[in-house]
Coordinates of C-alpha atoms in Angstrom, one line a residue:
X642 CA 72.3 117.1 123.8
X643 CA 75.1 118.4 121.6
X644 CA 73.9 120.1 118.4
X645 CA 75.9 121.9 115.8
X646 CA 75.5 124.9 113.6
X647 CA 76.7 122.9 110.6
X648 CA 77.7 119.4 109.7
X649 CA 81.2 118.6 110.9
X650 CA 81.1 121.3 113.5
X651 CA 82.5 118.9 116.1
X652 CA 79.4 117.2 117.6
X653 CA 80.7 113.7 117.4
X654 CA 84.0 114.4 119.0
X655 CA 82.4 116.6 121.6
X656 CA 80.1 113.8 122.7
X657 CA 83.0 111.4 122.6
X658 CA 85.1 113.7 124.9
X659 CA 82.2 114.2 127.3
X660 CA 81.6 110.5 127.5
X661 CA 85.2 109.8 128.4
X662 CA 85.3 112.6 130.9
X663 CA 82.2 111.3 132.7
X664 CA 83.5 107.7 132.6
X665 CA 86.8 108.8 134.2
X666 CA 84.8 110.4 137.0
X667 CA 83.0 107.2 137.7
X668 CA 79.7 108.2 136.2
X669 CA 77.6 105.7 134.3
X670 CA 77.2 107.2 130.9
X671 CA 76.1 106.2 127.4
X672 CA 76.0 107.9 123.9
X673 CA 72.9 108.3 121.8
X674 CA 72.3 109.6 118.3
X675 CA 68.6 109.4 117.2
X676 CA 69.4 109.4 113.5
X677 CA 72.7 109.2 111.7
X678 CA 73.6 109.2 108.0
X679 CA 76.9 107.6 107.2
X680 CA 78.5 104.9 105.1
X681 CA 80.9 103.9 108.0
X682 CA 79.2 101.5 110.4
X683 CA 80.0 99.0 113.0
X684 CA 78.5 95.7 114.1
X685 CA 77.0 95.2 117.6
X686 CA 77.4 92.0 119.6
X687 CA 73.8 91.0 118.8
X688 CA 74.3 91.3 115.0
X689 CA 73.0 94.9 114.5
X690 CA 74.5 97.9 112.7
X691 CA 75.2 101.4 114.0
X692 CA 77.3 104.4 112.9
X693 CA 81.1 104.3 113.6
X694 CA 80.8 107.5 115.6
X695 CA 78.5 105.9 118.1
X696 CA 80.8 102.9 118.2
X697 CA 83.7 105.2 119.1
X698 CA 81.6 107.0 121.7
X699 CA 80.6 103.7 123.2
X700 CA 84.3 102.8 123.5
X701 CA 84.9 106.2 125.3
X702 CA 82.2 105.0 127.8
X703 CA 83.8 101.5 128.1
X704 CA 80.6 99.9 126.8
X705 CA 79.9 97.0 124.4
X706 CA 78.1 98.2 121.2
X707 CA 74.3 98.4 121.3
X708 CA 71.8 99.3 118.6
X709 CA 70.2 101.5 121.2
X710 CA 73.0 104.0 120.8
X711 CA 72.0 104.7 117.2
X712 CA 68.5 103.4 116.5
X713 CA 68.2 105.0 113.0
X714 CA 71.0 104.8 110.5
X715 CA 70.7 106.0 106.9
X716 CA 73.2 104.6 104.4
X717 CA 73.0 106.4 101.0
X718 CA 72.8 104.1 98.0
X719 CA 73.0 107.1 95.6
X720 CA 72.5 110.8 95.6
X721 CA 68.8 110.3 95.8
X722 CA 68.2 107.1 97.8
X723 CA 69.2 105.8 101.3
X724 CA 68.8 102.4 103.0
X725 CA 67.0 102.8 106.3
X726 CA 68.4 100.8 109.2
X727 CA 66.2 100.7 112.4
X728 CA 67.4 99.0 115.6
X729 CA 70.3 97.6 113.7
X730 CA 68.5 96.0 110.8
X731 CA 67.7 97.2 107.2
X732 CA 64.0 97.7 106.9
X733 CA 63.3 100.0 104.0
X734 CA 64.6 102.4 101.4
X735 CA 63.7 106.1 101.1
X736 CA 64.2 108.4 98.2
X737 CA 64.6 112.1 98.5
X738 CA 60.9 112.8 97.9
X739 CA 59.8 110.5 100.8
X740 CA 62.5 111.5 103.3
X741 CA 59.9 113.2 105.5
X742 CA 58.4 109.7 106.1
X743 CA 61.3 108.9 108.4
X744 CA 59.5 110.4 111.4
X745 CA 56.4 108.3 110.9
X746 CA 58.6 105.2 110.2
X747 CA 61.1 105.5 113.1
X748 CA 60.4 108.1 115.8
X749 CA 58.6 105.7 118.2
X750 CA 61.7 103.4 118.0
X751 CA 64.0 106.3 118.7
X752 CA 62.1 107.3 121.8
X753 CA 61.9 103.7 123.0
X754 CA 65.7 103.2 122.6
X755 CA 66.4 106.5 124.5
X756 CA 64.1 105.4 127.3
X757 CA 65.9 102.1 127.6
X758 CA 69.2 103.9 127.9
X759 CA 67.8 106.3 130.5
X760 CA 66.8 103.4 132.7
X761 CA 70.3 101.8 132.5
X762 CA 72.7 104.8 132.8
X763 CA 73.0 107.9 135.0
X764 CA 73.7 110.2 132.0
X765 CA 72.9 109.9 128.3
X766 CA 74.9 112.2 126.1
X767 CA 72.9 112.8 122.8
X768 CA 74.4 113.9 119.5
X769 CA 72.4 115.9 117.0
X770 CA 72.6 115.5 113.2
X771 CA 73.5 118.3 110.8
X772 CA 72.0 121.5 112.1
X773 CA 68.8 122.4 113.9
X774 CA 68.6 125.5 111.5
X775 CA 67.7 123.4 108.5
X776 CA 64.1 124.8 108.4
X777 CA 63.1 122.7 105.4
X778 CA 63.5 119.6 107.6
X779 CA 61.9 120.9 110.8
X780 CA 58.4 119.4 110.3
X781 CA 59.7 115.8 110.4
X782 CA 62.8 116.3 112.5
X783 CA 63.7 113.5 114.8
X784 CA 67.4 114.2 115.1
X785 CA 67.7 117.7 116.6
X786 CA 65.2 120.0 118.3
X787 CA 62.4 117.6 117.3
X788 CA 64.0 115.0 119.6
X789 CA 65.1 117.5 122.3
X790 CA 61.6 118.9 122.6
X791 CA 60.0 115.5 122.8
X792 CA 62.2 114.3 125.7
X793 CA 62.8 117.7 127.3
X794 CA 66.5 117.6 126.8
X795 CA 68.9 120.6 127.4
X796 CA 71.1 121.5 124.5
X797 CA 74.6 123.0 124.0
X798 CA 75.4 124.4 120.6
X799 CA 78.9 123.9 119.0
X800 CA 80.3 125.8 116.0
X801 CA 83.6 125.5 114.1
X802 CA 85.4 128.8 114.1
X803 CA 88.0 127.5 111.6
X804 CA 85.3 127.8 108.9
X805 CA 84.9 131.5 109.6
X806 CA 81.7 133.4 110.7
X807 CA 81.3 131.6 114.0
X808 CA 79.3 134.4 115.6
X809 CA 76.9 134.5 112.7
X810 CA 76.6 130.7 112.8
X811 CA 75.7 130.7 116.4
X812 CA 73.3 133.6 116.6
X813 CA 71.8 132.8 113.2
X814 CA 71.0 129.3 114.3
X815 CA 69.4 130.5 117.5
X816 CA 67.4 133.1 115.6
X817 CA 65.6 130.6 113.4
X818 CA 64.5 128.5 116.3
X819 CA 61.2 128.8 118.2
X820 CA 61.1 130.4 121.6
X821 CA 61.0 127.1 123.4
X822 CA 63.9 125.8 121.4
X823 CA 65.9 128.9 122.0
X824 CA 65.4 128.5 125.8
X825 CA 66.5 124.9 125.5
X826 CA 70.0 126.0 124.4
X827 CA 72.0 126.4 127.7
X828 CA 75.3 127.5 126.2
X829 CA 77.8 127.6 123.3
X830 CA 81.0 125.8 122.5
X831 CA 83.5 127.3 120.0
X832 CA 85.5 124.6 118.3
X833 CA 88.9 124.5 116.4
X834 CA 90.3 127.9 117.6
X835 CA 93.8 128.8 116.6
X836 CA 95.8 131.7 118.1
X837 CA 95.6 133.8 121.2
X838 CA 92.3 133.7 123.2
X839 CA 92.6 137.4 124.1
X840 CA 92.0 138.2 120.4
X841 CA 88.7 136.4 120.6
X842 CA 87.5 137.7 123.9
X843 CA 85.6 140.8 122.6
X844 CA 83.6 138.5 120.3
X845 CA 82.8 136.2 123.2
X846 CA 81.6 139.1 125.3
X847 CA 79.4 140.3 122.5
X848 CA 78.0 136.9 121.9
X849 CA 77.1 136.3 125.6
X850 CA 75.4 139.7 125.9
X851 CA 73.6 139.4 122.5
X852 CA 72.4 135.8 122.9
X853 CA 72.1 135.9 126.7
X854 CA 73.8 132.5 126.9
X855 CA 77.2 131.6 128.2
X856 CA 80.2 130.4 126.1
X857 CA 81.1 127.2 127.9
X858 CA 84.4 126.8 126.3
X859 CA 86.7 127.6 123.4
X860 CA 88.4 124.4 122.1
X861 CA 91.7 124.5 120.3
X862 CA 92.3 123.1 116.9
X863 CA 93.6 119.6 117.7
X864 CA 96.4 118.5 115.4
X865 CA 96.8 114.8 114.3
X866 CA 93.9 113.5 116.3
X867 CA 94.0 109.7 115.5
X868 CA 90.4 108.7 115.9
X869 CA 88.0 107.0 113.5
X870 CA 86.3 109.4 111.0
X871 CA 82.5 109.4 111.2
X872 CA 81.9 109.5 107.5
X873 CA 84.2 111.4 105.2
X874 CA 87.9 110.4 104.8
X875 CA 89.9 112.0 107.5
X876 CA 91.9 114.4 105.4
X877 CA 93.7 116.0 108.3
X878 CA 95.0 112.6 109.5
X879 CA 95.9 111.7 105.9
X880 CA 97.9 114.9 105.6
X881 CA 99.7 114.2 108.9
X882 CA 100.8 110.7 108.0
X883 CA 103.7 109.9 110.4
X884 CA 106.1 108.2 107.9
X885 CA 109.7 108.1 109.0
X886 CA 111.7 109.1 105.9
X887 CA 114.8 107.3 107.3
X888 CA 113.1 103.9 107.4
X889 CA 112.0 101.5 104.6
X890 CA 108.4 102.0 103.7
X891 CA 105.5 100.3 102.0
X892 CA 103.5 102.4 99.6
X893 CA 99.8 101.7 99.5
X894 CA 97.3 103.4 97.2
X895 CA 93.5 103.2 97.5
X896 CA 91.1 104.5 94.8
X897 CA 88.4 106.7 96.3
X898 CA 85.1 105.3 95.2
X899 CA 82.0 107.5 95.1
X900 CA 80.2 105.1 97.6
X901 CA 83.3 104.1 99.5
X902 CA 82.3 102.5 102.8
X903 CA 84.1 101.7 106.1
X904 CA 87.3 103.4 105.0
X905 CA 88.0 103.6 108.7
X906 CA 89.6 100.2 107.9
X907 CA 92.6 102.2 106.7
X908 CA 93.2 104.7 109.5
X909 CA 95.6 102.4 111.3
X910 CA 97.7 102.4 108.2
X911 CA 98.0 106.2 108.5
X912 CA 99.5 105.7 112.0
X913 CA 102.2 103.3 110.8
X914 CA 105.7 104.8 110.5
X915 CA 106.6 102.5 107.6
X916 CA 103.5 103.0 105.5
X917 CA 102.9 105.7 102.9
X918 CA 99.1 105.7 102.2
X919 CA 97.6 107.6 99.4
X920 CA 93.9 108.0 98.5
X921 CA 93.7 108.3 94.8
X922 CA 90.9 110.6 93.4
X923 CA 89.4 110.7 89.9
X924 CA 92.0 111.1 87.3
X925 CA 94.7 109.9 89.6
X926 CA 97.5 107.4 89.1
X927 CA 97.9 104.0 91.0
X928 CA 101.4 103.5 89.6
X929 CA 104.2 103.2 92.1
X930 CA 102.2 101.3 94.7
X931 CA 103.5 98.2 96.4
X932 CA 99.9 97.4 97.4
X933 CA 96.6 98.6 95.9
X934 CA 93.5 98.1 98.1
X935 CA 90.0 98.1 96.6
X936 CA 87.9 99.2 99.6
X937 CA 84.3 98.5 100.6
X938 CA 81.4 100.0 98.7
X939 CA 77.7 100.6 99.3
X940 CA 77.0 100.4 95.6
X941 CA 79.4 97.8 94.2
X942 CA 78.4 97.7 90.6
X943 CA 78.2 101.5 90.3
X944 CA 81.6 101.9 91.9
X945 CA 83.0 99.2 89.6
X946 CA 81.7 101.2 86.6
X947 CA 83.5 104.2 88.1
X948 CA 86.7 102.3 88.3
X949 CA 86.5 101.5 84.6
X950 CA 85.5 105.0 83.7
X951 CA 88.7 106.3 85.4
X952 CA 90.9 103.6 83.8
X953 CA 91.7 102.2 87.2
X954 CA 91.0 98.7 86.0
X955 CA 93.8 98.9 83.4
X956 CA 96.1 100.4 86.0
X957 CA 95.4 97.5 88.4
X958 CA 96.2 94.9 85.8
X959 CA 99.4 96.7 84.9
X960 CA 100.3 96.8 88.6
X961 CA 99.8 93.0 88.8
X962 CA 101.9 92.4 85.7
X963 CA 104.8 94.2 87.4
X964 CA 104.5 92.0 90.5
X965 CA 102.4 94.4 92.7
X966 CA 100.0 93.1 95.4
X967 CA 96.2 93.6 95.4
X968 CA 93.8 93.4 98.3
X969 CA 90.1 93.6 98.0
X970 CA 87.9 94.1 101.1
X971 CA 84.2 93.4 101.1
X972 CA 82.8 95.2 98.0
X973 CA 86.4 95.5 96.7
X974 CA 86.6 91.7 97.1
X975 CA 83.4 91.2 95.1
X976 CA 84.8 93.4 92.3
X977 CA 87.7 90.9 91.8
X978 CA 85.5 88.1 90.6
X979 CA 84.1 87.3 87.2
X980 CA 80.5 88.5 87.6
X981 CA 78.3 90.6 90.0
X982 CA 74.6 89.8 90.0
X983 CA 71.8 91.8 91.7
X984 CA 68.6 90.0 90.8
X985 CA 66.6 91.7 93.5
X986 CA 67.9 95.2 92.5
X987 CA 69.3 95.8 96.0
X988 CA 71.8 98.4 94.8
X989 CA 69.9 99.6 91.8
X990 CA 68.6 98.5 88.4
X991 CA 71.8 97.3 86.7
X992 CA 71.0 93.6 87.3
X993 CA 74.4 92.0 86.6
X994 CA 77.8 93.1 85.3
X995 CA 81.3 91.8 84.7
X996 CA 83.8 91.9 87.5
X997 CA 87.5 92.5 87.0
X998 CA 88.0 88.8 86.3
X999 CA 91.0 88.4 88.6
X1000 CA 89.5 85.7 90.8
X1001 CA 87.4 82.8 89.6
X1002 CA 84.2 83.5 91.5
X1003 CA 80.7 85.0 91.1
X1004 CA 78.9 87.2 93.6
X1005 CA 75.1 87.4 94.0
X1006 CA 73.5 90.1 96.2
X1007 CA 70.8 88.8 98.5
X1008 CA 68.2 90.7 100.5
X1009 CA 69.5 89.6 103.9
X1010 CA 72.6 91.4 105.1
X1011 CA 75.4 89.6 106.8
X1012 CA 76.3 91.3 110.1
X1013 CA 79.0 89.5 112.1
X1014 CA 81.7 90.1 114.5
X1015 CA 84.4 87.6 113.7
X1016 CA 87.7 86.2 114.9
X1017 CA 89.9 83.5 113.5
X1018 CA 93.3 82.9 111.9
X1019 CA 95.0 82.7 108.5
X1020 CA 94.9 79.6 106.3
X1021 CA 98.0 78.1 104.7
X1022 CA 100.4 80.8 105.9
X1023 CA 103.8 79.8 107.3
X1024 CA 102.7 80.7 110.8
X1025 CA 99.2 81.0 112.1
X1026 CA 98.2 84.6 112.4
X1027 CA 95.1 85.7 114.3
X1028 CA 92.5 88.0 112.8
X1029 CA 89.7 90.0 114.4
X1030 CA 87.1 92.1 112.6
X1031 CA 83.6 92.3 111.4
X1032 CA 81.5 91.7 108.2
X1033 CA 78.8 93.9 106.7
X1034 CA 77.6 92.8 103.3
X1035 CA 74.7 91.5 101.2
X1036 CA 76.8 89.4 98.8
X1037 CA 77.3 85.7 98.6
X1038 CA 80.3 84.6 96.7
X1039 CA 80.9 81.2 95.1
X1040 CA 83.6 79.8 92.8
X1041 CA 86.9 77.8 92.7
X1042 CA 88.8 80.9 94.0
X1043 CA 87.3 80.2 97.4
X1044 CA 89.0 76.8 97.5
X1045 CA 92.1 78.9 98.5
X1046 CA 90.6 80.8 101.4
X1047 CA 92.4 83.5 103.3
X1048 CA 90.9 82.9 106.8
X1049 CA 89.2 80.4 109.0
X1050 CA 86.7 82.4 111.0
X1051 CA 84.2 82.0 113.8
X1052 CA 81.3 84.4 114.2
X1053 CA 79.5 85.7 117.4
X1054 CA 77.3 82.6 117.3
X1055 CA 80.3 80.3 117.2
X1056 CA 79.7 79.3 113.6
X1057 CA 82.9 78.3 111.9
X1058 CA 83.5 79.0 108.2
X1059 CA 86.2 80.0 105.7
X1060 CA 86.5 83.5 104.2
X1061 CA 88.1 85.1 101.3
X1062 CA 90.4 83.9 98.5
X1063 CA 94.1 84.0 97.5
X1064 CA 95.2 83.8 93.9
X1065 CA 97.5 80.9 92.9
X1066 CA 100.4 83.2 92.6
X1067 CA 99.6 84.9 96.0
X1068 CA 99.5 88.3 94.4
X1069 CA 95.8 88.9 95.1
X1070 CA 94.0 88.5 98.4
X1071 CA 90.3 89.1 99.0
X1072 CA 88.2 89.1 102.1
X1073 CA 84.8 90.1 103.5
X1074 CA 86.5 91.1 106.9
X1075 CA 86.6 94.8 107.8
X1076 CA 89.0 96.0 110.5
X1077 CA 92.0 93.9 109.2
X1078 CA 94.6 96.4 110.2
X1079 CA 93.3 97.1 113.8
X1080 CA 95.4 94.3 115.3
X1081 CA 99.2 94.6 115.1
X1082 CA 99.8 91.0 114.3
X1083 CA 97.6 91.0 111.2
X1084 CA 98.9 94.5 110.1
X1085 CA 102.5 93.2 110.2
X1086 CA 101.5 90.0 108.4
X1087 CA 99.9 91.9 105.5
X1088 CA 102.9 94.3 105.3
X1089 CA 105.2 91.3 105.2
X1090 CA 103.2 89.7 102.4
X1091 CA 103.5 92.9 100.4
X1092 CA 107.2 93.7 101.0
X1093 CA 108.9 90.5 102.3
X1094 CA 110.1 92.6 105.2
X1095 CA 109.2 92.5 108.9
X1096 CA 107.8 95.7 110.5
X1097 CA 106.7 96.5 114.0
X1098 CA 103.0 97.5 114.3
X1099 CA 100.9 98.8 117.1
X1100 CA 97.4 97.7 118.0
X1101 CA 94.9 100.4 116.8
X1102 CA 93.0 99.9 120.0
X1103 CA 96.0 101.0 122.0
X1104 CA 96.3 104.1 119.8
X1105 CA 92.5 104.8 120.1
X1106 CA 92.5 104.6 123.9
X1107 CA 95.5 107.0 124.1
X1108 CA 93.8 109.4 121.8
X1109 CA 90.5 109.2 123.6
X1110 CA 92.2 110.3 126.8
X1111 CA 94.1 113.0 125.0
X1112 CA 90.8 114.4 123.6
X1113 CA 89.2 114.3 127.1
X1114 CA 92.2 116.0 128.6
X1115 CA 91.9 118.9 126.1
X1116 CA 88.2 119.3 126.8
X1117 CA 88.7 119.3 130.5
X1118 CA 91.3 122.0 130.1
X1119 CA 89.2 124.3 127.9
X1120 CA 85.5 124.0 129.0
X1121 CA 83.6 125.0 132.0
X1122 CA 82.9 121.6 133.5
X1123 CA 81.1 123.0 136.6
X1124 CA 78.5 124.7 134.5
X1125 CA 78.2 121.8 132.2
X1126 CA 77.6 119.4 135.1
X1127 CA 75.0 121.8 136.5
X1128 CA 73.2 121.6 133.1
X1129 CA 73.3 117.8 133.2
X1130 CA 72.2 117.5 136.8
X1131 CA 69.3 120.0 136.2
X1132 CA 67.7 117.4 134.0

């Protein structure tokens, strides 16, 4: 099990790298995260929902997605409440006062999923959540030492040296653990090191003597790693956008919503040499964009209120008056309509609100969530263009705008249906499909719609596979694999 001294210490990528390393050595391996909290999720083949990090880890293993890889997923609705997804399906909602109930609600399901994986695979690499040093959460912990103790799992502890204080983080984390939990930690990893390793060696020697545990590796700071972000927007990838200044480019702006979800949709755009992608924060300006994208949202009405508070609604309408293009995806698509209705208070207590009024449709949120992997093609385009992606939403949209659909789709149950809408002037597109930019053909089609030009694009899957191997190569070079395999084989 990989645990971290803090959130974002490198646990997810560490598990991803170890999964790919073991797969390349011909070992049957699967990822597992008992409990995840994230707004980025993926759809499994059987219509369940798991965190994007576990989807990436499964890909590193060469496996189809399974809800067993992430049996508990928490998706925040607000700062105080989260939707609880168990074995891929939404079952409850917890507020901050009742968060301790998660163990009673889900731990048996977590242990059952882990046991199923153990029966199927030679090795299961487990990812912790946050930090095991969060003593206020220890009583009901199912994600870190609470899980490791229950299944007798060895642990390696990773810490991010780029934040500073790495030795305090590692020793401090160990010190707040019980004796049995301390013994469970078999070694340390230091992540994101820059500079000459000789300058760190005195600290490593002190740490190993003080903690009586080995440092299994010092991992370098990996520049421009182009892999899906687990939750927060990948700012490092954003900063390293590989735009070729000598080529024509398409400028795309995306307002950052407080509950933005599945913004991994846009990471392929950051890899495109002809795209300038900007995430626009509060108080920012959408002017100058060729395309504005309204992204997915976990709380559509609240995020629509935010758009209005920031004046983004007026900026969007000005953008359209000057001939700019607008794309709404999932929650962003719902915002384009006339009204949003939430009679069952799925996203809060607002009830209903006016949309942006840019497409003639209404959306009603329903208790049952649509979870689909889809494939299909464009409707009414000059040439048929294929689309592959997935849907995660509670909304049902109706209206005359849907008489001009964007796609003809087929889900995993071979059910065929139309999706999305196109405005009569073709300036506005809306769809429920996530992952639009993953395939090169659709990426190029959308960029051509925006600019009237033809650009070469690369499949995101090809990029992802290349980056998974690069990540694994770096880990193999910088960690003590022999000791790590001994730890794995001892259990």
